[in-house]
PDB file of C-alpha atoms in Angstrom:
ATOM      1  CA  UNK Z   1     109.274 161.075  63.976  1.00 52.00           C
ATOM      2  CA  UNK Z   2     112.459 163.123  64.118  1.00 59.00           C
ATOM      3  CA  UNK Z   3     112.890 162.185  67.802  1.00 58.00           C
ATOM      4  CA  UNK Z   4     112.429 158.502  66.992  1.00 60.00           C
ATOM      5  CA  UNK Z   5     115.093 158.716  64.291  1.00 61.00           C
ATOM      6  CA  UNK Z   6     117.515 160.371  66.711  1.00 60.00           C
ATOM      7  CA  UNK Z   7     116.886 157.682  69.342  1.00 56.00           C
ATOM      8  CA  UNK Z   8     117.462 154.882  66.812  1.00 56.00           C
ATOM      9  CA  UNK Z   9     120.652 156.540  65.538  1.00 59.00           C
ATOM     10  CA  UNK Z  10     121.932 156.811  69.123  1.00 54.00           C
ATOM     11  CA  UNK Z  11     121.188 153.157  69.800  1.00 55.00           C
ATOM     12  CA  UNK Z  12     122.730 151.898  66.549  1.00 55.00           C
ATOM     13  CA  UNK Z  13     125.730 154.207  66.797  1.00 57.00           C
ATOM     14  CA  UNK Z  14     126.627 152.970  70.267  1.00 54.00           C
ATOM     15  CA  UNK Z  15     125.882 149.277  69.700  1.00 54.00           C
ATOM     16  CA  UNK Z  16     128.482 146.752  70.808  1.00 47.00           C
ATOM     17  CA  UNK Z  17     128.795 143.372  69.031  1.00 47.00           C
ATOM     18  CA  UNK Z  18     126.978 140.728  71.089  1.00 45.00           C
ATOM     19  CA  UNK Z  19     129.786 138.180  70.875  1.00 47.00           C
ATOM     20  CA  UNK Z  20     132.231 140.616  72.528  1.00 44.00           C
ATOM     21  CA  UNK Z  21     130.281 141.358  75.679  1.00 54.00           C
ATOM     22  CA  UNK Z  22     128.205 140.256  78.606  1.00 88.00           C
ATOM     23  CA  UNK Z  23     124.409 140.561  78.822  1.00 94.00           C
ATOM     24  CA  UNK Z  24     122.537 141.806  81.873  1.00 95.00           C
ATOM     25  CA  UNK Z  25     118.986 142.072  83.099  1.00 95.00           C
ATOM     26  CA  UNK Z  26     118.148 144.210  86.075  1.00 95.00           C
ATOM     27  CA  UNK Z  27     115.560 146.055  88.077  1.00 93.00           C
ATOM     28  CA  UNK Z  28     115.230 149.786  88.641  1.00 88.00           C
ATOM     29  CA  UNK Z  29     113.625 151.589  91.528  1.00 88.00           C
ATOM     30  CA  UNK Z  30     113.415 155.127  90.239  1.00 85.00           C
ATOM     31  CA  UNK Z  31     112.165 158.388  91.653  1.00 83.00           C
ATOM     32  CA  UNK Z  32     111.611 161.148  89.099  1.00 80.00           C
ATOM     33  CA  UNK Z  33     110.774 164.814  89.706  1.00 80.00           C
ATOM     34  CA  UNK Z  34     109.181 166.062  86.465  1.00 72.00           C
ATOM     35  CA  UNK Z  35     108.453 169.659  85.380  1.00 65.00           C
ATOM     36  CA  UNK Z  36     105.333 171.268  86.855  1.00 62.00           C
ATOM     37  CA  UNK Z  37     102.119 172.102  85.114  1.00 50.00           C
ATOM     38  CA  UNK Z  38      98.380 171.814  85.544  1.00 45.00           C
ATOM     39  CA  UNK Z  39      97.702 168.448  87.161  1.00 43.00           C
ATOM     40  CA  UNK Z  40      94.099 168.660  88.360  1.00 40.00           C
ATOM     41  CA  UNK Z  41      92.421 165.647  89.968  1.00 35.00           C
ATOM     42  CA  UNK Z  42      95.558 163.579  90.321  1.00 37.00           C
ATOM     43  CA  UNK Z  43      97.119 161.662  93.150  1.00 35.00           C
ATOM     44  CA  UNK Z  44     100.855 162.215  93.502  1.00 39.00           C
ATOM     45  CA  UNK Z  45     103.447 163.739  95.739  1.00 39.00           C
ATOM     46  CA  UNK Z  46     104.291 167.266  94.631  1.00 35.00           C
ATOM     47  CA  UNK Z  47     107.062 169.689  95.487  1.00 38.00           C
ATOM     48  CA  UNK Z  48     106.860 173.365  94.460  1.00 40.00           C
ATOM     49  CA  UNK Z  49     104.508 172.679  91.540  1.00 41.00           C
ATOM     50  CA  UNK Z  50     106.504 169.748  90.198  1.00 48.00           C
ATOM     51  CA  UNK Z  51     105.345 166.131  90.218  1.00 56.00           C
ATOM     52  CA  UNK Z  52     107.306 163.353  91.938  1.00 60.00           C
ATOM     53  CA  UNK Z  53     106.841 159.852  90.450  1.00 69.00           C
ATOM     54  CA  UNK Z  54     107.946 156.515  91.847  1.00 79.00           C
ATOM     55  CA  UNK Z  55     108.832 154.690  88.634  1.00 81.00           C
ATOM     56  CA  UNK Z  56     110.032 151.065  88.931  1.00 87.00           C
ATOM     57  CA  UNK Z  57     111.260 149.375  85.781  1.00 89.00           C
ATOM     58  CA  UNK Z  58     113.564 146.978  83.962  1.00 93.00           C
ATOM     59  CA  UNK Z  59     116.990 147.424  82.417  1.00 94.00           C
ATOM     60  CA  UNK Z  60     118.561 145.224  79.715  1.00 96.00           C
ATOM     61  CA  UNK Z  61     122.265 145.785  79.072  1.00 96.00           C
ATOM     62  CA  UNK Z  62     125.282 144.714  77.082  1.00 95.00           C
ATOM     63  CA  UNK Z  63     128.869 145.328  78.242  1.00 93.00           C
ATOM     64  CA  UNK Z  64     132.084 145.296  76.200  1.00 92.00           C
ATOM     65  CA  UNK Z  65     134.835 142.783  76.944  1.00 89.00           C
ATOM     66  CA  UNK Z  66     136.924 145.609  78.470  1.00 90.00           C
ATOM     67  CA  UNK Z  67     134.054 146.345  80.928  1.00 90.00           C
ATOM     68  CA  UNK Z  68     134.386 150.083  80.165  1.00 94.00           C
ATOM     69  CA  UNK Z  69     131.475 150.487  77.722  1.00 96.00           C
ATOM     70  CA  UNK Z  70     127.833 149.522  78.155  1.00 95.00           C
ATOM     71  CA  UNK Z  71     124.660 149.999  76.146  1.00 96.00           C
ATOM     72  CA  UNK Z  72     121.336 149.462  77.848  1.00 96.00           C
ATOM     73  CA  UNK Z  73     117.613 149.792  77.327  1.00 95.00           C
ATOM     74  CA  UNK Z  74     115.823 151.217  80.333  1.00 93.00           C
ATOM     75  CA  UNK Z  75     112.089 151.295  80.960  1.00 90.00           C
ATOM     76  CA  UNK Z  76     109.896 152.543  83.780  1.00 87.00           C
ATOM     77  CA  UNK Z  77     106.200 152.548  84.620  1.00 85.00           C
ATOM     78  CA  UNK Z  78     104.068 154.373  87.195  1.00 82.00           C
ATOM     79  CA  UNK Z  79     100.356 153.644  87.744  1.00 80.00           C
ATOM     80  CA  UNK Z  80      97.832 155.629  89.790  1.00 78.00           C
ATOM     81  CA  UNK Z  81      94.142 154.747  89.858  1.00 79.00           C
ATOM     82  CA  UNK Z  82      90.904 155.373  91.730  1.00 77.00           C
ATOM     83  CA  UNK Z  83      87.261 154.554  91.034  1.00 77.00           C
ATOM     84  CA  UNK Z  84      86.932 157.630  88.770  1.00 78.00           C
ATOM     85  CA  UNK Z  85      90.438 158.411  87.550  1.00 78.00           C
ATOM     86  CA  UNK Z  86      93.446 156.598  86.119  1.00 83.00           C
ATOM     87  CA  UNK Z  87      96.938 157.739  85.166  1.00 82.00           C
ATOM     88  CA  UNK Z  88      99.868 155.823  83.740  1.00 84.00           C
ATOM     89  CA  UNK Z  89     103.308 157.354  83.178  1.00 83.00           C
ATOM     90  CA  UNK Z  90     105.872 155.383  81.171  1.00 86.00           C
ATOM     91  CA  UNK Z  91     109.380 155.993  79.901  1.00 88.00           C
ATOM     92  CA  UNK Z  92     111.649 153.985  77.583  1.00 92.00           C
ATOM     93  CA  UNK Z  93     115.216 155.039  76.752  1.00 93.00           C
ATOM     94  CA  UNK Z  94     118.313 153.749  74.958  1.00 96.00           C
ATOM     95  CA  UNK Z  95     121.521 154.669  76.801  1.00 97.00           C
ATOM     96  CA  UNK Z  96     125.308 154.496  76.696  1.00 98.00           C
ATOM     97  CA  UNK Z  97     127.345 154.096  79.895  1.00 97.00           C
ATOM     98  CA  UNK Z  98     131.076 154.699  80.333  1.00 98.00           C
ATOM     99  CA  UNK Z  99     132.582 152.997  83.395  1.00 96.00           C
ATOM    100  CA  UNK Z 100     135.450 154.985  84.931  1.00 97.00           C
ATOM    101  CA  UNK Z 101     137.191 151.824  86.114  1.00 92.00           C
ATOM    102  CA  UNK Z 102     136.947 148.038  86.242  1.00 88.00           C
ATOM    103  CA  UNK Z 103     137.299 147.383  89.972  1.00 91.00           C
ATOM    104  CA  UNK Z 104     134.750 146.198  92.511  1.00 94.00           C
ATOM    105  CA  UNK Z 105     133.289 149.671  93.134  1.00 97.00           C
ATOM    106  CA  UNK Z 106     133.400 152.243  90.321  1.00 97.00           C
ATOM    107  CA  UNK Z 107     131.894 155.506  89.149  1.00 98.00           C
ATOM    108  CA  UNK Z 108     130.191 155.744  85.756  1.00 98.00           C
ATOM    109  CA  UNK Z 109     128.774 158.350  83.375  1.00 98.00           C
ATOM    110  CA  UNK Z 110     125.665 157.709  81.313  1.00 97.00           C
ATOM    111  CA  UNK Z 111     123.661 159.437  78.603  1.00 97.00           C
ATOM    112  CA  UNK Z 112     120.784 158.615  76.311  1.00 96.00           C
ATOM    113  CA  UNK Z 113     117.340 159.408  75.050  1.00 95.00           C
ATOM    114  CA  UNK Z 114     113.915 158.008  74.378  1.00 94.00           C
ATOM    115  CA  UNK Z 115     110.227 158.689  74.890  1.00 92.00           C
ATOM    116  CA  UNK Z 116     107.969 159.505  77.833  1.00 87.00           C
ATOM    117  CA  UNK Z 117     104.192 159.273  77.859  1.00 87.00           C
ATOM    118  CA  UNK Z 118     101.243 159.825  80.168  1.00 82.00           C
ATOM    119  CA  UNK Z 119      97.884 158.127  79.749  1.00 84.00           C
ATOM    120  CA  UNK Z 120      95.224 159.992  81.698  1.00 81.00           C
ATOM    121  CA  UNK Z 121      91.666 158.711  81.848  1.00 84.00           C
ATOM    122  CA  UNK Z 122      88.474 159.978  83.458  1.00 77.00           C
ATOM    123  CA  UNK Z 123      86.622 156.762  84.294  1.00 70.00           C
ATOM    124  CA  UNK Z 124      83.327 158.464  85.182  1.00 70.00           C
ATOM    125  CA  UNK Z 125      80.261 158.751  82.914  1.00 73.00           C
ATOM    126  CA  UNK Z 126      81.178 160.496  79.657  1.00 72.00           C
ATOM    127  CA  UNK Z 127      84.857 160.355  80.619  1.00 73.00           C
ATOM    128  CA  UNK Z 128      87.669 161.211  78.248  1.00 77.00           C
ATOM    129  CA  UNK Z 129      91.223 159.986  77.871  1.00 82.00           C
ATOM    130  CA  UNK Z 130      94.381 161.734  76.722  1.00 83.00           C
ATOM    131  CA  UNK Z 131      97.765 160.278  75.805  1.00 85.00           C
ATOM    132  CA  UNK Z 132     100.580 162.794  75.146  1.00 88.00           C
ATOM    133  CA  UNK Z 133     104.065 161.631  74.130  1.00 89.00           C
ATOM    134  CA  UNK Z 134     107.326 163.576  74.456  1.00 90.00           C
ATOM    135  CA  UNK Z 135     111.054 163.074  73.873  1.00 94.00           C
ATOM    136  CA  UNK Z 136     113.374 162.774  76.862  1.00 92.00           C
ATOM    137  CA  UNK Z 137     117.171 162.946  76.744  1.00 95.00           C
ATOM    138  CA  UNK Z 138     119.988 163.606  79.172  1.00 96.00           C
ATOM    139  CA  UNK Z 139     122.693 162.067  81.292  1.00 96.00           C
ATOM    140  CA  UNK Z 140     123.874 161.243  84.745  1.00 97.00           C
ATOM    141  CA  UNK Z 141     126.511 159.946  87.085  1.00 98.00           C
ATOM    142  CA  UNK Z 142     126.395 156.816  89.201  1.00 98.00           C
ATOM    143  CA  UNK Z 143     128.257 154.335  91.337  1.00 98.00           C
ATOM    144  CA  UNK Z 144     128.278 150.569  90.816  1.00 96.00           C
ATOM    145  CA  UNK Z 145     129.427 147.775  93.138  1.00 97.00           C
ATOM    146  CA  UNK Z 146     130.055 144.196  91.970  1.00 94.00           C
ATOM    147  CA  UNK Z 147     128.644 141.342  94.068  1.00 95.00           C
ATOM    148  CA  UNK Z 148     128.543 137.547  93.695  1.00 88.00           C
ATOM    149  CA  UNK Z 149     131.996 137.226  92.098  1.00 87.00           C
ATOM    150  CA  UNK Z 150     131.001 139.692  89.368  1.00 84.00           C
ATOM    151  CA  UNK Z 151     127.713 137.977  88.447  1.00 90.00           C
ATOM    152  CA  UNK Z 152     125.694 140.855  89.903  1.00 94.00           C
ATOM    153  CA  UNK Z 153     126.008 144.596  90.462  1.00 95.00           C
ATOM    154  CA  UNK Z 154     124.280 147.060  92.755  1.00 97.00           C
ATOM    155  CA  UNK Z 155     123.985 150.586  91.358  1.00 96.00           C
ATOM    156  CA  UNK Z 156     122.819 154.072  92.268  1.00 97.00           C
ATOM    157  CA  UNK Z 157     122.492 156.877  89.722  1.00 95.00           C
ATOM    158  CA  UNK Z 158     121.413 160.517  89.615  1.00 96.00           C
ATOM    159  CA  UNK Z 159     120.457 162.019  86.262  1.00 93.00           C
ATOM    160  CA  UNK Z 160     119.074 165.125  84.589  1.00 94.00           C
ATOM    161  CA  UNK Z 161     116.895 164.815  81.500  1.00 92.00           C
ATOM    162  CA  UNK Z 162     115.376 167.425  79.215  1.00 94.00           C
ATOM    163  CA  UNK Z 163     111.717 166.673  78.486  1.00 90.00           C
ATOM    164  CA  UNK Z 164     109.995 168.121  75.404  1.00 92.00           C
ATOM    165  CA  UNK Z 165     106.405 169.297  75.496  1.00 89.00           C
ATOM    166  CA  UNK Z 166     103.739 166.615  75.071  1.00 86.00           C
ATOM    167  CA  UNK Z 167     100.262 167.573  73.844  1.00 86.00           C
ATOM    168  CA  UNK Z 168      96.958 165.856  73.222  1.00 85.00           C
ATOM    169  CA  UNK Z 169      93.907 167.726  71.870  1.00 81.00           C
ATOM    170  CA  UNK Z 170      96.082 170.887  71.813  1.00 83.00           C
ATOM    171  CA  UNK Z 171      96.388 170.698  75.597  1.00 82.00           C
ATOM    172  CA  UNK Z 172      99.896 170.583  77.106  1.00 81.00           C
ATOM    173  CA  UNK Z 173      99.953 167.583  79.433  1.00 78.00           C
ATOM    174  CA  UNK Z 174     103.716 167.075  79.625  1.00 81.00           C
ATOM    175  CA  UNK Z 175     105.340 170.490  80.106  1.00 83.00           C
ATOM    176  CA  UNK Z 176     108.830 170.974  78.676  1.00 89.00           C
ATOM    177  CA  UNK Z 177     111.608 171.320  81.192  1.00 89.00           C
ATOM    178  CA  UNK Z 178     114.241 169.437  83.154  1.00 90.00           C
ATOM    179  CA  UNK Z 179     113.469 166.246  85.066  1.00 86.00           C
ATOM    180  CA  UNK Z 180     115.680 165.074  87.937  1.00 89.00           C
ATOM    181  CA  UNK Z 181     115.815 161.369  88.721  1.00 88.00           C
ATOM    182  CA  UNK Z 182     117.445 158.975  91.152  1.00 90.00           C
ATOM    183  CA  UNK Z 183     117.636 155.288  90.267  1.00 91.00           C
ATOM    184  CA  UNK Z 184     118.638 152.400  92.475  1.00 93.00           C
ATOM    185  CA  UNK Z 185     118.995 148.960  90.978  1.00 94.00           C
ATOM    186  CA  UNK Z 186     120.471 145.504  90.732  1.00 96.00           C
ATOM    187  CA  UNK Z 187     121.779 143.833  87.565  1.00 95.00           C
ATOM    188  CA  UNK Z 188     122.285 140.113  87.011  1.00 95.00           C
ATOM    189  CA  UNK Z 189     125.112 139.489  84.518  1.00 92.00           C
ATOM    190  CA  UNK Z 190     124.621 136.527  82.165  1.00 88.00           C
ATOM    191  CA  UNK Z 191     128.229 135.663  81.344  1.00 74.00           C
TER     192      UNK Z 191
END
């Protein structure tokens, strides 16, 4: 619960009044390299013991009138399934973004935190399921380009996040460590 309290404090502390900003909704196409561990019987792309997820998702944002400050909620979901096995990885974070300019193409810095979870199920006879949850927090740098007279933005971001250990039945299923991610996306601004 301590992690949840920290995430709520971050979100509330960086909130921007709704009447002073612009709302956005966008899509994410994320690729995340998560810390390694024991991942038996799973389908994924791995690199040196780490696991590489394709994690598409949605992003809901609010920008200040000065266009320098943004708060956004970011979510992602990855599903893998076969006739005997199923895995779902999900992540939800609250973030703050500082835009280093207000022009057509700008750099930005971002930071935030939230939760990550994996649901792993053995669908065979007598199968079991596990569902560990961990805290994730970190930051990144990105570039954003306005399109459609400022009603849309294209963005690309690289970020590093620290992931805490996630257990279920005293088994570590989300190892602690650093996750590296790349996100590409488009935001539609509702001005």
